[in-house]
Tab-separated table of C-alpha atoms in Angstrom:
chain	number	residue	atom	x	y	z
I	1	UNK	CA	0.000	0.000	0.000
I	2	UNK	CA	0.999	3.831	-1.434
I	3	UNK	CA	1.194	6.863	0.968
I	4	UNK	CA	0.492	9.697	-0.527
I	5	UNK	CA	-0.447	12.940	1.121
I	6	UNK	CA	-1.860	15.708	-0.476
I	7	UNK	CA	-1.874	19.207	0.092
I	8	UNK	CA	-4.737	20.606	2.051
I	9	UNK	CA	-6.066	22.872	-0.910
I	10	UNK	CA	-6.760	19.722	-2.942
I	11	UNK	CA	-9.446	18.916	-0.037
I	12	UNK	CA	-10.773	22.353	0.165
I	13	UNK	CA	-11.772	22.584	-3.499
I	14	UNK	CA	-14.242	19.680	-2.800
I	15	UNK	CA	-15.179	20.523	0.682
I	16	UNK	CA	-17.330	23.466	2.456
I	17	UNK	CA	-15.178	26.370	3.422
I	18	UNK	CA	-16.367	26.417	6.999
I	19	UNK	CA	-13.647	29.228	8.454
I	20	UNK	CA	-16.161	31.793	10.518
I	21	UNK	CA	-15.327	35.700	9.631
I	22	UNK	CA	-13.736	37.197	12.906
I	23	UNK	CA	-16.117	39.626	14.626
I	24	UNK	CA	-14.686	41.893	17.999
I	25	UNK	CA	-14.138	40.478	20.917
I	26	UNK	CA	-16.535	41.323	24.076
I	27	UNK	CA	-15.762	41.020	27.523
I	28	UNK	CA	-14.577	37.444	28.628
I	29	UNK	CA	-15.363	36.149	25.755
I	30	UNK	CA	-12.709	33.481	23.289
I	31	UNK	CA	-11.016	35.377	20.233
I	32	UNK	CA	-10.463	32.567	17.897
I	33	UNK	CA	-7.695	34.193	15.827
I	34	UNK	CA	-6.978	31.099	13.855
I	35	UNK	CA	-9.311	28.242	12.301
I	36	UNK	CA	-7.804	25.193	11.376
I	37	UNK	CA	-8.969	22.630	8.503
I	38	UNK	CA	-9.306	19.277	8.530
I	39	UNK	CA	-6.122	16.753	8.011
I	40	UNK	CA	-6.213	14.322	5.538
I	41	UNK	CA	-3.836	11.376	3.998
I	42	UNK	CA	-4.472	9.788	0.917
I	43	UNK	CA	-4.549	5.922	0.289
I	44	UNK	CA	-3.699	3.990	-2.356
I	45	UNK	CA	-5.922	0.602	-2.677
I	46	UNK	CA	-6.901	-2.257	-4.352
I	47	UNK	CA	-10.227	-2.111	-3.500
I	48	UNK	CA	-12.577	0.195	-1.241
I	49	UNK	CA	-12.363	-1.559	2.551
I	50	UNK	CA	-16.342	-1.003	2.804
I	51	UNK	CA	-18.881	-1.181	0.072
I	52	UNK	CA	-19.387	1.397	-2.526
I	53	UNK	CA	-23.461	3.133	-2.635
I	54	UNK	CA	-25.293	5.374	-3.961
I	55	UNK	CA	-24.564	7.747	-1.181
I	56	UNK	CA	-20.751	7.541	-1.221
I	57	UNK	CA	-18.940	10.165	-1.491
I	58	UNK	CA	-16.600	9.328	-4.655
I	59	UNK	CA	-14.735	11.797	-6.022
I	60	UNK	CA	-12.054	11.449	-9.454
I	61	UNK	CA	-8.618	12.751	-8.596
I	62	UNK	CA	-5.689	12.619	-10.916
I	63	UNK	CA	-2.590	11.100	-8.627
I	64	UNK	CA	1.112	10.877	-10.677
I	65	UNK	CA	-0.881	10.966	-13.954
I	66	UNK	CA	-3.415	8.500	-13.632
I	67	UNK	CA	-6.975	8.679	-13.034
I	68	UNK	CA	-8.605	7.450	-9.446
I	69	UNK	CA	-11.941	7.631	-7.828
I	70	UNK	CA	-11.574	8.393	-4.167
I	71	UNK	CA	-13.596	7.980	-1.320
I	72	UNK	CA	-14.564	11.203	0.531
I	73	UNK	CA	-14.407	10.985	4.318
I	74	UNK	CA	-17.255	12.004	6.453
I	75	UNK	CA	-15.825	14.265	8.801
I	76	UNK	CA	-16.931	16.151	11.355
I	77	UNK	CA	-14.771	19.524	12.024
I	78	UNK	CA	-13.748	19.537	15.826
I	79	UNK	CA	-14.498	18.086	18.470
I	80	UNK	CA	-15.752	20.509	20.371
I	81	UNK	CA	-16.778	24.350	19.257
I	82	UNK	CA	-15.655	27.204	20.990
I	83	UNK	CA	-18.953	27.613	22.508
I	84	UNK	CA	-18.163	24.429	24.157
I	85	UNK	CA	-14.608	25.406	25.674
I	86	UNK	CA	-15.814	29.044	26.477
I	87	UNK	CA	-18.584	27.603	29.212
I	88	UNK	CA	-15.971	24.608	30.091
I	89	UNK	CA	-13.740	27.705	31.039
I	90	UNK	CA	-16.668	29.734	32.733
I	91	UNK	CA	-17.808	27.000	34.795
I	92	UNK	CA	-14.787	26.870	36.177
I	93	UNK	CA	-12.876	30.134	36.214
I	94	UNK	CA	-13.522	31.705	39.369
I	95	UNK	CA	-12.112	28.696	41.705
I	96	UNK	CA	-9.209	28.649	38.929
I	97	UNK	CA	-8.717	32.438	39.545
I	98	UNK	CA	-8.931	31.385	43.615
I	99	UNK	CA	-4.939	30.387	43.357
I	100	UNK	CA	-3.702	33.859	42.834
I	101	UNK	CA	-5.993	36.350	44.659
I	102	UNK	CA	-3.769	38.202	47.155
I	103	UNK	CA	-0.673	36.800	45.742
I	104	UNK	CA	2.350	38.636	44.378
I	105	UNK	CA	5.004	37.375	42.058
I	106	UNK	CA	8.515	39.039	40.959
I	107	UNK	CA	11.263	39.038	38.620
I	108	UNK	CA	14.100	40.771	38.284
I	109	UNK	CA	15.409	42.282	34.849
I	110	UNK	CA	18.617	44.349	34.358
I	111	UNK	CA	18.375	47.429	36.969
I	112	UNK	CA	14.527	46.727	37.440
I	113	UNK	CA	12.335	44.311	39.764
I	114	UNK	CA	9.073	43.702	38.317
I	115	UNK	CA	5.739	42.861	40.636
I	116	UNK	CA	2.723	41.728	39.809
I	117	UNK	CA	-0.021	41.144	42.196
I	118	UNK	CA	-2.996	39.539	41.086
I	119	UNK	CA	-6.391	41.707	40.209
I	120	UNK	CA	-4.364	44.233	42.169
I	121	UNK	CA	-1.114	46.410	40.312
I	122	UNK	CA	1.836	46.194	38.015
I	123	UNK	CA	4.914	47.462	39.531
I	124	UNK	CA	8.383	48.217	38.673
I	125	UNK	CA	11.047	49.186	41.157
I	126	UNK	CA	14.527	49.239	42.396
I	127	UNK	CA	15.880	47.958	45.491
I	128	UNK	CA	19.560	47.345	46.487
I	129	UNK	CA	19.877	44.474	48.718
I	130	UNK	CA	19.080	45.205	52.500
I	131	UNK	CA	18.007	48.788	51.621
I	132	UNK	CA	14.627	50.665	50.876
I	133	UNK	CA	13.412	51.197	47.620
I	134	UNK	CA	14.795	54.324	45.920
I	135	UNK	CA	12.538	54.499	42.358
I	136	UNK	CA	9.045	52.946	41.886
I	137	UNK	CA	6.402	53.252	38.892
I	138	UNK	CA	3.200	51.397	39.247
I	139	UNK	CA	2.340	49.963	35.065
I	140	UNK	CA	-1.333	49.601	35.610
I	141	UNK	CA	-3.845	48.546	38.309
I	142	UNK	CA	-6.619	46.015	38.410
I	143	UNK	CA	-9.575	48.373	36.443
I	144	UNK	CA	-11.752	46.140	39.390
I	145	UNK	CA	-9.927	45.152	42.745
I	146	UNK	CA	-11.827	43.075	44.198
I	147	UNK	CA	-10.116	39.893	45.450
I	148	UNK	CA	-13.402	38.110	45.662
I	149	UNK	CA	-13.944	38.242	41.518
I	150	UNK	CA	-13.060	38.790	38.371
I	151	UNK	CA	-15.201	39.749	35.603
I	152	UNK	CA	-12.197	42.023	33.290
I	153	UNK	CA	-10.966	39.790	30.695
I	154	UNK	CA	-10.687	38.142	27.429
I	155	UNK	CA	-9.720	34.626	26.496
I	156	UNK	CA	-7.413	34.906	23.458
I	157	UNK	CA	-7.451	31.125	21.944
I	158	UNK	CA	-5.496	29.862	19.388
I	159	UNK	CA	-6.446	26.495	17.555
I	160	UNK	CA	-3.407	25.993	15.706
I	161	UNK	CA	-1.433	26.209	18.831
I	162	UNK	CA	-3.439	26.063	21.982
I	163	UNK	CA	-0.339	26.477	24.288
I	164	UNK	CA	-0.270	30.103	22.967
I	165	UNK	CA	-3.695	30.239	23.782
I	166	UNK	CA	-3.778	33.360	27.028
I	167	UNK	CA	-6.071	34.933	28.998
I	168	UNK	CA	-5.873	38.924	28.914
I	169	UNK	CA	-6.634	41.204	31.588
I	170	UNK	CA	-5.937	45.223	31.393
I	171	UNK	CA	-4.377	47.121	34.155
I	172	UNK	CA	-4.383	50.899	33.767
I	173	UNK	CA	-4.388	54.178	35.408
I	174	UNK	CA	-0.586	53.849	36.182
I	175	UNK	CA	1.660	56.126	37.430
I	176	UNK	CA	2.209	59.406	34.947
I	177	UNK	CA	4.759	58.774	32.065
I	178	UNK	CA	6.887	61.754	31.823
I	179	UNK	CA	7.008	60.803	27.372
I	180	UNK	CA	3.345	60.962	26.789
I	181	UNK	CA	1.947	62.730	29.850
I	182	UNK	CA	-0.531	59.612	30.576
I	183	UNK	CA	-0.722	57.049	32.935
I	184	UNK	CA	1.131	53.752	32.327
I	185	UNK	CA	-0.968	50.621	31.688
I	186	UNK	CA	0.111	46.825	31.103
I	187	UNK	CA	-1.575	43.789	29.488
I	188	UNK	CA	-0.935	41.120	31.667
I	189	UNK	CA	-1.306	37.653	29.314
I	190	UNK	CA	-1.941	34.284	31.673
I	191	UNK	CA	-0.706	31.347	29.735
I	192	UNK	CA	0.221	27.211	30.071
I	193	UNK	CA	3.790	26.932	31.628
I	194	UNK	CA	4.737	24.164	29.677
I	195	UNK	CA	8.276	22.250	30.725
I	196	UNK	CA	10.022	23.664	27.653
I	197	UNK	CA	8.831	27.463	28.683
I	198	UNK	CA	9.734	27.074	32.096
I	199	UNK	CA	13.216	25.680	31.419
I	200	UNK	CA	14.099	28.765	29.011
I	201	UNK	CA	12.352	31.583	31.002
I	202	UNK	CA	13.545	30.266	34.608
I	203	UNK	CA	16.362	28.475	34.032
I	204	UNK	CA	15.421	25.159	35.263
I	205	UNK	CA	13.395	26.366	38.041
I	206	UNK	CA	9.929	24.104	39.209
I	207	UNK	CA	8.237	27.098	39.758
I	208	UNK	CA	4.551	26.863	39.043
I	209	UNK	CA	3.670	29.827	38.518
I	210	UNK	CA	5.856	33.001	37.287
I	211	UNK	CA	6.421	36.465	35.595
I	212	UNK	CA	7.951	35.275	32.039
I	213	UNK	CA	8.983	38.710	30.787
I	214	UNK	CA	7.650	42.066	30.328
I	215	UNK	CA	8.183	44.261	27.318
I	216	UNK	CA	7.551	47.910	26.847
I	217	UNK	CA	5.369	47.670	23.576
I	218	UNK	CA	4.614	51.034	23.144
I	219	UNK	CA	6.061	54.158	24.870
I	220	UNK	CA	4.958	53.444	28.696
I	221	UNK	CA	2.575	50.573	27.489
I	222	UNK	CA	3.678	47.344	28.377
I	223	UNK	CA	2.792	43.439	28.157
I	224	UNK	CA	3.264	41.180	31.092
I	225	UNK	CA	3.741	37.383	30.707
I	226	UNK	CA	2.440	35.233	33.302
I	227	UNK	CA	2.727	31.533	33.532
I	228	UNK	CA	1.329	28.931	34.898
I	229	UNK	CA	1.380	25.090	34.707
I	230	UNK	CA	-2.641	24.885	35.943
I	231	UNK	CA	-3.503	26.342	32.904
I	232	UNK	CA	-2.204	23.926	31.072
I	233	UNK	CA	-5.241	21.593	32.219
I	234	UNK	CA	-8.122	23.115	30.906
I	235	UNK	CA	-9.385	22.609	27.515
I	236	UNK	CA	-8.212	25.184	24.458
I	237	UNK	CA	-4.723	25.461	26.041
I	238	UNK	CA	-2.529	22.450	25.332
I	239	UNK	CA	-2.495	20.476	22.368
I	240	UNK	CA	-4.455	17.683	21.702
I	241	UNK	CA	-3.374	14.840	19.535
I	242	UNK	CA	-3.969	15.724	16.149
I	243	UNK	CA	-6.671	13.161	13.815
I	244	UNK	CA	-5.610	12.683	10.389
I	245	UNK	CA	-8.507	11.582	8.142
I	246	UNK	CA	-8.283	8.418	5.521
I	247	UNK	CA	-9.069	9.342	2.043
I	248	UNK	CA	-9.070	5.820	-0.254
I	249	UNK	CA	-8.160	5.877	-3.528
I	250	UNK	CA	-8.717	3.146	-5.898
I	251	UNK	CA	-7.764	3.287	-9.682
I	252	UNK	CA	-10.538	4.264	-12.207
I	253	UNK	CA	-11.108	1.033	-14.111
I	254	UNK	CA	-10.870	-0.919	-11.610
I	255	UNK	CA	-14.576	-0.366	-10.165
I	256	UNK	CA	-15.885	0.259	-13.586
């Protein structure tokens, strides 16, 4: 028996286009920035493994210049819609959010100590060992501090790779920027710590949860990377094994 594997476009041209047209994203709701298509894998047969009807789906194809009639999969596009992962992730969100209220995390860049506290602030600052703090800018705070709930934020999912998947929450109303004359703000991105991230971004640490990095986007406007390896259990942010769909191809004359 032949592999062959052909590229997704040849599948397209004979099946429905079923990518949704992006609308803007409301509050706490999933931003599917990517749709994926189907996988399929040709293969080369004698004959069809199940009996050929009326209602199967046989198409011609011309593979390495010779005519076949192929036998259309019936597939059914994801598991589960977004709908389905969005009220997976609201059932459960508040008792996931439980494991951070009234915790801070840090981590130290160059000349600057970053702090993030949970629903609460953004901070830089700098501290010499044993001594006060001498310079201190708060990057945003929690547009609704309350450590009981959170209702602020967006779920940003990605299908093609759900580990980028990352929850967004806005902190603004920071201290004033001398550049622009406004306050500072931060968006602070949640996302799965998988091993390989934690290796790079902590050096081998087992830390479950921690700052990643922060970069100044814009001028006093800043993203925050926050990871943790809890996220990585819920549905839409790790990758599940990937289903590759049979398409059988038998030549032309042979079933005439």
């Amino acid at each position: 028996i032949a592999l062959l594997v052909l590229c997704c476009f040849v599948v397209l041209s004979i099946c429905t286009d079923l990518q949704t047209v992006p609308t803007e994203p409301e509050e706490n709701q999933i931003n599917e920035d990517i749709d994926v298509s189907p996988r399929f894998e040709v293969i080369i047969k004698d004959v069809f493994s199940s009996d050929i009807t009326v209602d199967s789906n046989l198409y011609p194809m011309m593979i390495d210049n010779e005519m076949y009639k192929c036998l259309m999969p019936k597939v059914q596009v994801g598991e589960s819609s977004s709908n389905d992962t969005e009220r997976h992730l609201e059932q459960g969100i508040e008792s996931f959010f439980n494991l951070f209220y009234t915790k801070c995390y840090f981590r130290l860049t160059g000349w600057w100590i970053y702090e993030f506290c949970f629903n609460n602030h953004v901070r830089q600052f700098h501290q010499e060992q044993g001594k006060p703090v001498t310079l201190e800018n708060f990057l945003g705070k929690a547009t609704e501090p309350d450590i009981n709930k959170v209702t602020n934020y967006q779920i940003i999912y990605n299908k093609l790779n759900p580990v980028e998947s990352y929850i967004s929450f806005h902190y603004t109303d920071g201290t004033i920027c001398d550049l622009t004359g406004g306050p500072r703000k931060t968006e602070v991105r949640m996302l799965c710590a998988t091993d390989d991230t934690r290796n790079v971004l902590t050096h081998g640490s087992r830390q479950e949860h921690f700052v990643g990095k922060v970069d100044e986007v814009s001028t006093c406007g800043y993203v925050l990377e926050f990871y943790t390896n809890q996220l990585c259990k819920w549905e839409g942010f790790y990758k599940k094994e990937e289903r590759v769909n049979e398409i059988e191809c038998v030549i032309a004359g042979s079933i005439e």
